[in-house]
Structures are given as structure tokens and as C-alpha cells.
Amino acid sequence: MKKEIPLSVPNLSIDIVDNLRECIETGWVSTGGRFITEFERKFARYVGVESAVSTQSGTAGLHLALRALGIGPGDYVIVPTLTFVAAVAPVLYQGAIPVFMDCDDTLCMDASKLEEYLKYNPGKVKAIIVVHIFGNMANMEKIMELALKYDIKVIEDATESLGTYVTEGCYKGSHAGTIGDIGVYSFNANKIITTGGGGMVVSKDQGKLEYMRYLSITAKADSLYFVHDDVGYNYRMLNIQAALGVSQLDELENFVNTKIKNYEMYRQRLSEINGITILPFKNGIRANHWFYSLLINDQVLGITRDELMKQLIEEGIQCRPVWKLIHTLKPYKGYNAYRIEQAPFYESNVLNIPCSTNLKIEDLDFVCEKIKDIVKA
Ligand SMILES: Cc1ncc(COP(=O)(O)O)c(C=O)c1O
């Protein structure tokens, strides 16, 4: 049988079945049950905040964050162009106006361009959605300084960076997602831990956090008489999702260690190839090393990124480019994009390779050998 190596798949222990059995036997399979509160408490402890609110998805969390910060029709929100579309779509759900920002070499938002934009557009922007791409971390010191100066709210999309934290500077010890006004996480199946689908929001502002919890349960003010005194959503996490979450959270540090180990192995093995560089994670953080991105120099390598990708896929190795830049996509084309210069380069030259925590050493060998064979041929 042909070997197939997927890009990023869940690593679920069979012990999780005990938690699921409890949900089924007790009938607590929906938006109530002990696993939800346990997961929220455990999660808050892990990232070092007082409390957390679970959601159906990271996208739902981002939408709640915008609502809680009062972002509505006509408000300007700065967003990255190089990211997954779910970081931006909720801005349009709210009738707000995205302004697309370029990335720097961490693939996260370029804080210098952000500074430049704000200098020439003071008073215009109400919020920024910063995405910590692939487990890396944006320049939060600079972004928070600008946010303070210009009175702008900051939403951290930490959906890809659970487990990443700062090790130097004024935010030393802070986890990705806990520095801005609201932080959002995802437990989608490709993330470092998964609940099948799901998300979490955190905030230092307990009022905002409770408001998001309330909105996530259809803004139900009285559960006996069904009084809803705001327009809410059905965004609350299910007990069966949280039943996976409590168990996955116990594995998180092991998963990060595996991610780091596998990254190092790829880095060493692939550094022998001229024209391929595995993108580094920045200094001053403990990165969760969620995704492994190769930067392909086709001139040196003698083969294009897309040709390499095609041949790897034919060999059963799932790999992917980064996302299409959002400001070029149909629903987002008409909006402002500020000096997008770096992102097109990464869009054209990055290739993500298998990074699941359950990869075996022979899988990693197989990927490296196939890459070497293809570029030699
Ligand atoms: C950067 C980013 N933002 C938002 C999301 C949305 O999370 P979810 O799939 O849980 O809705 C994802 C991933 O799925 C993501 O990678």
C-alpha cells in the first residue's frame, strides 16, 4: 500500500473514550456539562489568566471578540492579508471595514508598517486583529505600544499559537493571546490540540468575558422564561467537545516538545539542500512550532515551489502553500490594503510540510528523502 503522510492531523489518545462514554451515559452531550467548565478552568490556568470562555470554533470566538469590543458598521479594523480567512471574515459579519496590512519575516503583521499607517491615519482605526502565524508571535511590544498611543483595541488571534509564550522583554511569561484586549484560540482538527472543532476566548476584562459568554448562549438572560435581551448566537462549546479538550490539554506540553524535536530534525536534514530554508521561529519566545514552513528559492533549487509540491503530493506527502492573500480574494478586494510588499513573496515561495505530532521518525525520514530525490532529479 502506498504510504500517505498527511499535513496536520489530530493526535487523540484512546483514553478519551472514557470521557465520551460519560457524556453519553449521563446525557450531557450538548452545551451544558462538567467537561465544559473543567476545560475552561484548566485552559485558563494553562495560559495564566483568571478565566476563559469556550466556543464552537475559533471563528465564533473572533466574532464574539468584535462584538464585545463594540466593533460595528463603518468601524475600521486592521487585519493581516497573509492569514486564514476566518481571521477577517468576522469583521465583515459586523459590517466593519478591514484594512489589510503586510507581514514581516515572521509572517505575522509588520508592526513598522502598522506604525506608519497609524501615523498617517490617526483616529481612524478602532481595532487590530493580530494573528500569531503558525505558532510564531507578532511583535506585541510594538503593537501594544501603538494601540495605547492611538487608543485602539487589540484582538489576538492565537488560534495557531496555543503553547507559545514570551521569554524576554516586558511581556516575559505571557502566553500568546493574553496580551491584547481579547485572545482567541482554536481546537480545530489541524491545531496543536483538538476538540474536533472548538475555540476559547480570554480577556483580562471580566466584564467583556462574561458578555461573550452571554452572547454565546443566545444572550439568554433568563433560562426559565426565555428572556433574551440582546442578539446572541449559538456559539457555546459542547460537552462532548470539551470532553476531548480536558484530555488533550494534558498532552499539550508533550506535543510542543515533539513539535520542537521534529522541527529540529527537519531543519538539520533539509539544511543540506541549497535553495530550501526552514523558516525560523523568532527569538524571545517559546514557540509551539505548530507548522513547518519551507522557503523555496527556485532559482537556486532548479525547481519551482509548485512543482516540488506537486511531486511530493504524488508521493503521498501532503503539503500546502500558504493562503491566498485575503485582500486579493473576491469578497475583500474592494478594501484598503496598505503597502503589501512582503506577503506576495511568502505567498509564492512557502511550502508547508507534514507536522503532525504523531509522525514517526521514519515518516520524517521519508519526507526528507523524497524532497532530496525530487530536487536532485
Ligand atoms: C489564523 C486562524 N484564524 C482563525 C481560525 C479559525 O478557527 P476555527 O477553525 O476554529 O474556526 C483558524 C483556523 O482554523 C486560523 O488558522
PDB file of C-alpha atoms in Angstrom, residues 66 71-79 88-100 117 124-127 129 332 334-337:
ATOM      1  CA  LEU A  66     -15.526  42.021  17.863  1.00  0.00           C
ATOM      2  CA  ILE A  71     -16.980  46.913  16.618  1.00  0.00           C
ATOM      3  CA  GLY A  72     -19.844  47.622  14.261  1.00  0.00           C
ATOM      4  CA  PRO A  73     -20.821  49.056  10.868  1.00  0.00           C
ATOM      5  CA  GLY A  74     -18.325  51.517   9.470  1.00  0.00           C
ATOM      6  CA  ASP A  75     -15.568  50.876  12.035  1.00  0.00           C
ATOM      7  CA  TYR A  76     -12.070  50.350  10.644  1.00  0.00           C
ATOM      8  CA  VAL A  77     -10.245  47.203  11.724  1.00  0.00           C
ATOM      9  CA  ILE A  78      -6.639  46.443  10.747  1.00  0.00           C
ATOM     10  CA  VAL A  79      -6.128  42.821   9.722  1.00  0.00           C
ATOM     11  CA  VAL A  88     -11.004  38.529   8.707  1.00  0.00           C
ATOM     12  CA  ALA A  89     -14.498  37.293   7.818  1.00  0.00           C
ATOM     13  CA  PRO A  90     -15.964  38.246  11.255  1.00  0.00           C
ATOM     14  CA  VAL A  91     -15.005  41.874  10.543  1.00  0.00           C
ATOM     15  CA  LEU A  92     -17.445  41.740   7.633  1.00  0.00           C
ATOM     16  CA  TYR A  93     -20.068  39.884   9.727  1.00  0.00           C
ATOM     17  CA  GLN A  94     -20.077  43.063  11.822  1.00  0.00           C
ATOM     18  CA  GLY A  95     -20.329  45.390   8.830  1.00  0.00           C
ATOM     19  CA  ALA A  96     -16.940  46.822   9.778  1.00  0.00           C
ATOM     20  CA  ILE A  97     -14.216  47.771   7.272  1.00  0.00           C
ATOM     21  CA  PRO A  98     -10.977  45.777   7.059  1.00  0.00           C
ATOM     22  CA  VAL A  99      -7.676  47.490   6.281  1.00  0.00           C
ATOM     23  CA  PHE A 100      -5.127  44.933   5.124  1.00  0.00           C
ATOM     24  CA  TYR A 117      -0.217  53.605   8.689  1.00  0.00           C
ATOM     25  CA  LYS A 124      -9.378  56.231  12.051  1.00  0.00           C
ATOM     26  CA  VAL A 125      -8.855  52.704  13.369  1.00  0.00           C
ATOM     27  CA  LYS A 126     -10.899  51.136  16.146  1.00  0.00           C
ATOM     28  CA  ALA A 127      -9.310  47.679  16.427  1.00  0.00           C
ATOM     29  CA  ILE A 129      -6.664  41.726  14.734  1.00  0.00           C
ATOM     30  CA  TYR A 332     -12.311  41.507   0.183  1.00  0.00           C
ATOM     31  CA  GLY A 334     -12.547  46.464  -2.644  1.00  0.00           C
ATOM     32  CA  TYR A 335     -10.983  47.272   0.735  1.00  0.00           C
ATOM     33  CA  ASN A 336      -7.856  49.209   1.545  1.00  0.00           C
ATOM     34  CA  ALA A 337      -4.554  47.336   1.536  1.00  0.00           C
TER      35      ALA A 337
END
